[in-house]
């Protein structure tokens, strides 16, 4: 592994005191792009070390997926010794990330109001469930519970089924990305003012921010959004469709694409049919349209059809399992799997920069006590 710090954030030093997902994901994004990240964990380690199987050397894959490009040490911040070690690191830090329960760090005498006076250039990023105040302020938040409370589960799932959790921690991950954006905005502003500031990314806020276009629809017509399965609530065909073999996902966004789609499947006249000739009509009459499309698609091989549609400019895709997606030739071409010494493999940074690309310098669990020199 190359320990030389490179990337757009080279020279930025981060103390990652966070646990579980949103905060650690923020720290990993910053680390991937050159920040020197020291992760401070309690003596027993981050909770997610036990979130498995699978495990390697007693540490879960879940933890390993969120904590590369960091160097880790264990501190008990509830002790004077642990706080003294943290205070010795803070003068060199540009960013602090934490997701302690509201009031915990203040009780230890190391809260934002106290430390921002001593370290005015410090950007302090807090990841929380609901923020510090308000009707739900300071309550603990986990991804699935916030999916339920912010309406995400209510619009996810089959139309005739019940509310369904999105099958990945989308709220946690978007909160981590929002935290990253907040840190970068604060660092940009600090370059002008010389002052840090408090950044907060709450799961609740992030969950609400994901409701497009359902929130936009509700603001306009007041109708409660409903589950539509794989289909888009506003446009059609934007849905998984059965073929003679594997299902395919077709994402038609305009009239030209619909005409091309109809031509590819042997129904050129369908694009001029009054019930389907424009986007609004296709959305309103989607049930009848789906029946006609799937009747025609029954004579097609799904994988071959996808190739035909894509060549004709119609967005389409096979419905792949995770292992097939990770082993797809285009995944390799895009450099989206990273491998490091010791057997680590993970998803690479999706952020591509031409002069200062992401780099992968530290596998998860690399120890470290101080920031790097230089």
Coordinates of C-alpha atoms in Angstrom, one line a residue:
X1 CA 0.0 0.0 0.0
X2 CA 1.1 3.5 -0.8
X3 CA 1.0 5.7 2.3
X4 CA 1.7 8.9 0.4
X5 CA -1.4 11.1 0.7
X6 CA -2.7 12.1 -2.6
X7 CA -6.0 13.5 -4.0
X8 CA -8.1 16.6 -3.9
X9 CA -8.2 16.6 -0.1
X10 CA -4.5 16.1 0.4
X11 CA -3.4 18.0 3.5
X12 CA -6.9 17.8 5.2
X13 CA -6.8 16.0 8.5
X14 CA -9.9 14.4 9.9
X15 CA -10.8 12.9 13.3
X16 CA -13.6 10.4 12.7
X17 CA -15.2 9.7 16.1
X18 CA -18.3 8.2 14.5
X19 CA -19.8 4.7 14.5
X20 CA -22.1 2.5 12.5
X21 CA -22.7 3.9 9.0
X22 CA -23.5 7.6 8.1
X23 CA -20.4 9.1 9.9
X24 CA -17.9 6.3 8.9
X25 CA -19.1 6.5 5.3
X26 CA -18.4 10.3 5.3
X27 CA -15.0 9.6 6.7
X28 CA -14.3 7.0 4.1
X29 CA -15.3 9.3 1.2
X30 CA -13.0 12.0 2.6
X31 CA -10.2 9.5 3.0
X32 CA -10.6 8.1 -0.5
X33 CA -10.0 11.6 -1.9
X34 CA -6.8 12.2 0.1
X35 CA -7.7 13.3 3.6
X36 CA -5.7 11.8 6.4
X37 CA -8.3 10.2 8.6
X38 CA -7.8 9.0 12.1
X39 CA -10.7 6.9 13.4
X40 CA -11.2 7.0 17.1
X41 CA -13.2 3.9 18.3
X42 CA -14.2 3.0 21.9
X43 CA -12.2 0.2 23.6
X44 CA -14.7 -2.5 22.3
X45 CA -14.6 -1.1 18.8
X46 CA -17.3 0.2 16.4
X47 CA -20.6 -1.7 16.9
X48 CA -20.6 -2.8 13.3
X49 CA -17.5 -5.0 13.8
X50 CA -20.0 -7.6 15.1
X51 CA -22.6 -7.1 12.3
X52 CA -22.3 -10.4 10.5
X53 CA -21.7 -13.0 9.2
X54 CA -19.6 -12.9 7.1
X55 CA -16.4 -12.3 9.2
X56 CA -12.7 -12.3 8.7
X57 CA -10.4 -12.4 11.7
X58 CA -13.4 -11.7 13.9
X59 CA -14.4 -8.5 12.1
X60 CA -17.5 -8.2 9.9
X61 CA -17.6 -7.4 6.2
X62 CA -20.1 -4.6 7.1
X63 CA -17.4 -2.8 9.1
X64 CA -14.7 -3.4 6.4
X65 CA -17.0 -1.8 3.8
X66 CA -17.0 1.5 5.5
X67 CA -13.6 2.0 7.1
X68 CA -10.8 1.9 4.5
X69 CA -8.4 4.8 4.1
X70 CA -8.4 5.4 7.8
X71 CA -6.0 4.5 10.6
X72 CA -7.6 3.4 13.8
X73 CA -7.0 3.7 17.5
X74 CA -9.1 2.9 20.6
X75 CA -9.8 5.6 23.1
X76 CA -12.3 5.7 26.0
X77 CA -13.5 9.3 25.7
X78 CA -15.4 8.9 29.0
X79 CA -12.0 8.8 30.7
X80 CA -9.6 11.7 31.4
X81 CA -6.8 9.9 29.6
X82 CA -8.9 9.3 26.5
X83 CA -10.0 12.9 26.3
X84 CA -6.4 14.1 26.8
X85 CA -5.3 12.1 23.8
X86 CA -8.1 13.5 21.7
X87 CA -7.2 17.1 22.8
X88 CA -3.6 16.5 21.8
X89 CA -4.8 15.6 18.3
X90 CA -7.3 18.5 17.8
X91 CA -4.8 21.3 17.2
X92 CA -3.8 19.5 14.0
X93 CA -7.3 18.5 12.8
X94 CA -9.3 20.3 10.2
X95 CA -12.5 18.2 10.6
X96 CA -14.1 16.3 13.4
X97 CA -17.0 13.8 12.6
X98 CA -19.1 12.4 15.4
X99 CA -22.5 10.8 16.0
X100 CA -22.7 10.6 19.7
X101 CA -26.1 10.9 21.4
X102 CA -26.9 14.6 21.8
X103 CA -25.4 15.9 25.1
X104 CA -22.8 13.1 25.5
X105 CA -19.7 15.1 24.4
X106 CA -21.0 18.1 26.2
X107 CA -21.2 16.1 29.4
X108 CA -17.5 15.1 28.9
X109 CA -16.6 18.8 28.5
X110 CA -15.6 18.4 24.8
X111 CA -18.7 19.6 23.0
X112 CA -18.8 21.9 20.0
X113 CA -19.5 25.1 21.9
X114 CA -16.4 24.5 24.1
X115 CA -14.0 23.2 21.5
X116 CA -14.9 25.7 18.8
X117 CA -13.6 28.5 21.1
X118 CA -10.3 26.8 21.4
X119 CA -10.1 25.6 17.8
X120 CA -11.9 28.2 15.7
X121 CA -10.8 26.7 12.3
X122 CA -12.3 23.3 13.1
X123 CA -15.2 22.0 11.0
X124 CA -17.4 20.0 13.3
X125 CA -19.7 17.5 11.5
X126 CA -22.4 15.8 13.5
X127 CA -24.5 12.9 12.1
X128 CA -27.7 12.5 14.0
X129 CA -31.0 10.8 13.8
X130 CA -33.4 13.8 14.2
X131 CA -31.2 16.8 15.2
X132 CA -30.8 18.1 18.7
X133 CA -34.2 19.7 19.3
X134 CA -37.8 19.9 18.1
X135 CA -40.5 17.3 18.7
X136 CA -38.1 14.4 17.9
X137 CA -34.9 16.1 18.9
X138 CA -32.1 14.0 20.4
X139 CA -34.0 10.7 19.8
X140 CA -31.9 7.8 18.4
X141 CA -32.4 7.1 14.7
X142 CA -31.6 4.0 12.7
X143 CA -32.0 3.7 8.9
X144 CA -35.1 1.4 8.8
X145 CA -37.0 3.3 11.4
X146 CA -36.4 6.6 9.6
X147 CA -37.4 4.9 6.3
X148 CA -40.7 4.1 8.0
X149 CA -41.2 7.6 9.5
X150 CA -40.3 9.6 6.4
X151 CA -42.7 7.8 4.1
X152 CA -40.1 5.9 2.1
X153 CA -41.5 2.5 3.1
X154 CA -45.0 3.6 2.2
X155 CA -44.1 4.1 -1.4
X156 CA -41.7 1.1 -1.7
X157 CA -43.1 -2.3 -2.6
X158 CA -45.7 -3.9 -4.9
X159 CA -48.9 -2.0 -5.4
X160 CA -51.0 -4.7 -3.8
X161 CA -48.5 -5.4 -1.0
X162 CA -47.6 -3.6 2.2
X163 CA -45.0 -1.0 3.0
X164 CA -41.5 -2.4 2.4
X165 CA -38.0 -1.4 3.6
X166 CA -35.6 -0.4 0.7
X167 CA -33.2 -3.3 0.6
X168 CA -30.1 -1.3 1.4
X169 CA -29.4 1.4 4.1
X170 CA -30.3 4.2 1.7
X171 CA -31.0 6.8 4.4
X172 CA -27.8 6.2 6.2
X173 CA -25.7 6.3 3.0
X174 CA -27.3 9.5 1.8
X175 CA -26.9 11.1 5.2
X176 CA -23.2 10.2 4.9
X177 CA -23.0 11.9 1.5
X178 CA -24.9 14.9 2.9
X179 CA -22.4 15.1 5.7
X180 CA -19.5 14.9 3.2
X181 CA -21.1 17.7 1.2
X182 CA -21.5 19.8 4.3
X183 CA -17.9 19.3 5.3
X184 CA -16.6 20.3 1.8
X185 CA -18.9 23.4 1.8
X186 CA -17.6 24.4 5.2
X187 CA -14.0 23.9 4.2
X188 CA -14.6 26.0 1.1
X189 CA -16.0 28.8 3.1
X190 CA -13.2 28.5 5.7
X191 CA -10.7 29.2 2.9
X192 CA -12.3 32.7 2.7
X193 CA -13.2 33.4 6.3
X194 CA -10.6 31.5 8.2
X195 CA -13.3 30.0 10.4
X196 CA -14.8 26.6 10.8
X197 CA -18.4 25.9 11.6
X198 CA -20.9 23.3 12.8
X199 CA -22.3 20.9 10.1
X200 CA -25.2 18.7 10.8
X201 CA -26.6 15.9 8.7
X202 CA -29.7 14.2 10.1
X203 CA -31.2 10.9 9.0
X204 CA -34.7 12.4 9.2
X205 CA -33.9 15.3 6.9
X206 CA -32.0 13.0 4.5
X207 CA -35.0 10.6 4.4
X208 CA -37.4 13.4 3.5
X209 CA -35.0 14.7 0.8
X210 CA -35.2 11.4 -1.0
X211 CA -39.0 11.6 -1.6
X212 CA -38.8 12.9 -5.2
X213 CA -41.0 12.8 -7.2
X214 CA -43.5 11.7 -4.5
X215 CA -43.2 14.9 -2.4
X216 CA -43.3 17.1 -5.5
X217 CA -46.5 15.3 -6.6
X218 CA -48.1 15.7 -3.2
X219 CA -47.2 19.4 -3.0
X220 CA -48.9 19.9 -6.4
X221 CA -52.1 17.8 -6.2
X222 CA -52.5 16.7 -2.5
X223 CA -53.0 13.1 -3.4
X224 CA -51.3 10.6 -1.1
X225 CA -48.6 8.8 -3.1
X226 CA -49.1 5.1 -3.5
X227 CA -46.8 2.1 -4.1
X228 CA -46.3 1.3 -7.8
X229 CA -43.9 -1.6 -7.6
X230 CA -41.1 -1.4 -10.1
X231 CA -43.0 1.2 -12.1
X232 CA -42.3 5.0 -12.0
X233 CA -45.3 7.0 -10.6
X234 CA -45.1 9.6 -13.3
X235 CA -44.0 8.1 -16.6
X236 CA -44.6 4.8 -18.4
X237 CA -43.2 2.4 -19.6
X238 CA -40.6 2.8 -16.8
X239 CA -40.9 -0.6 -15.4
X240 CA -39.7 -4.2 -15.2
X241 CA -41.4 -6.2 -18.0
X242 CA -41.6 -9.9 -18.5
X243 CA -40.1 -11.5 -21.6
X244 CA -39.9 -15.0 -22.9
X245 CA -36.9 -15.5 -20.6
X246 CA -35.5 -13.0 -18.1
X247 CA -37.4 -9.8 -17.2
X248 CA -35.9 -6.5 -18.4
X249 CA -36.2 -3.0 -17.1
X250 CA -37.2 -0.5 -19.7
X251 CA -36.9 3.2 -18.9
X252 CA -38.7 5.2 -21.6
X253 CA -38.5 8.9 -20.9
X254 CA -39.9 10.6 -24.0
X255 CA -42.0 10.0 -27.1
X256 CA -39.0 9.4 -29.4
X257 CA -37.8 6.6 -27.1
X258 CA -41.3 5.1 -27.0
X259 CA -41.5 5.0 -30.8
X260 CA -38.1 3.4 -31.0
X261 CA -39.1 0.8 -28.4
X262 CA -42.3 0.0 -30.2
X263 CA -40.4 -0.5 -33.4
X264 CA -37.9 -2.8 -31.8
X265 CA -40.6 -5.1 -30.5
X266 CA -42.7 -5.3 -33.7
X267 CA -45.4 -2.9 -32.7
X268 CA -44.6 0.4 -34.6
X269 CA -48.2 1.5 -34.7
X270 CA -48.6 1.5 -31.0
X271 CA -46.7 4.8 -30.7
X272 CA -49.4 6.6 -32.7
X273 CA -52.3 5.0 -30.9
X274 CA -54.3 7.7 -29.1
X275 CA -54.1 6.1 -25.7
X276 CA -50.3 6.0 -25.8
X277 CA -49.1 8.8 -28.1
X278 CA -47.8 11.1 -25.4
X279 CA -46.2 10.7 -21.9
X280 CA -49.3 11.7 -20.0
X281 CA -51.5 9.3 -21.9
X282 CA -49.1 6.4 -21.4
X283 CA -48.9 7.1 -17.7
X284 CA -52.7 7.3 -17.3
X285 CA -53.3 4.1 -19.4
X286 CA -50.4 2.1 -18.1
X287 CA -52.3 -1.0 -17.2
X288 CA -53.5 -1.7 -20.7
X289 CA -50.2 -0.7 -22.2
X290 CA -48.3 -3.1 -19.9
X291 CA -50.5 -6.0 -21.0
X292 CA -49.9 -5.2 -24.7
X293 CA -46.1 -4.8 -24.2
X294 CA -45.7 -8.0 -22.3
X295 CA -47.8 -10.0 -24.8
X296 CA -45.4 -8.9 -27.5
X297 CA -42.3 -9.4 -25.3
X298 CA -43.2 -13.0 -24.7
X299 CA -41.5 -13.8 -28.0
X300 CA -38.2 -12.2 -27.1
X301 CA -35.1 -13.3 -25.2
X302 CA -34.5 -10.8 -22.4
X303 CA -30.7 -10.4 -22.7
X304 CA -30.8 -10.1 -26.5
X305 CA -33.7 -7.6 -26.3
X306 CA -31.7 -5.4 -23.9
X307 CA -28.8 -5.2 -26.5
X308 CA -31.3 -4.4 -29.3
X309 CA -33.0 -1.6 -27.2
X310 CA -29.8 0.0 -26.0
X311 CA -28.4 0.0 -29.6
X312 CA -31.6 1.8 -30.6
X313 CA -31.2 4.5 -27.9
X314 CA -33.8 3.0 -25.6
X315 CA -32.6 2.8 -22.0
X316 CA -33.0 -0.8 -20.8
X317 CA -31.2 -3.3 -18.6
X318 CA -31.3 -6.9 -17.4
X319 CA -32.3 -7.4 -13.8
X320 CA -29.0 -8.7 -12.4
X321 CA -28.2 -10.2 -9.0
X322 CA -25.5 -8.5 -6.9
X323 CA -22.8 -11.0 -7.8
X324 CA -23.4 -10.6 -11.5
X325 CA -23.3 -6.8 -11.2
X326 CA -20.0 -6.8 -9.3
X327 CA -18.5 -9.1 -11.9
X328 CA -19.9 -7.3 -15.0
X329 CA -17.2 -6.3 -17.5
X330 CA -18.2 -2.7 -17.3
X331 CA -17.7 -2.7 -13.5
X332 CA -14.1 -3.7 -14.1
X333 CA -13.8 -1.1 -16.9
X334 CA -15.0 1.6 -14.6
X335 CA -12.5 0.6 -11.9
X336 CA -15.4 0.1 -9.4
X337 CA -13.8 -2.8 -7.4
X338 CA -10.7 -2.0 -5.4
X339 CA -8.3 -4.6 -4.0
X340 CA -5.7 -4.0 -1.3
X341 CA -3.1 -6.1 0.5
X342 CA -4.4 -8.7 2.9
X343 CA -7.4 -9.8 0.8
X344 CA -9.5 -6.6 1.1
X345 CA -12.0 -6.0 -1.8
X346 CA -14.6 -3.3 -1.8
X347 CA -16.5 -0.8 -4.0
X348 CA -14.3 1.9 -5.3
X349 CA -15.1 5.6 -5.2
X350 CA -17.8 6.6 -7.8
X351 CA -16.4 10.1 -7.9
X352 CA -14.0 10.4 -10.8
X353 CA -11.6 13.3 -10.9
X354 CA -9.1 13.7 -13.9
X355 CA -6.1 15.2 -12.1
X356 CA -6.7 14.2 -8.5
X357 CA -8.4 10.8 -8.5
X358 CA -9.3 8.7 -5.5
X359 CA -6.6 6.5 -4.0
X360 CA -6.6 3.5 -1.8
X361 CA -3.8 3.7 0.8
X362 CA -5.0 1.9 4.0
X363 CA -7.0 -1.3 4.3
X364 CA -9.5 -1.3 7.2
X365 CA -8.0 -1.9 10.6
X366 CA -4.7 -0.2 9.8
X367 CA -3.5 1.2 13.2
X368 CA -2.5 4.8 13.7
X369 CA -2.0 7.2 16.6
X370 CA -1.1 10.5 15.0
X371 CA -1.6 12.4 11.8
X372 CA 0.9 11.8 9.1
X373 CA 3.7 14.3 8.6
X374 CA 3.6 16.7 5.7

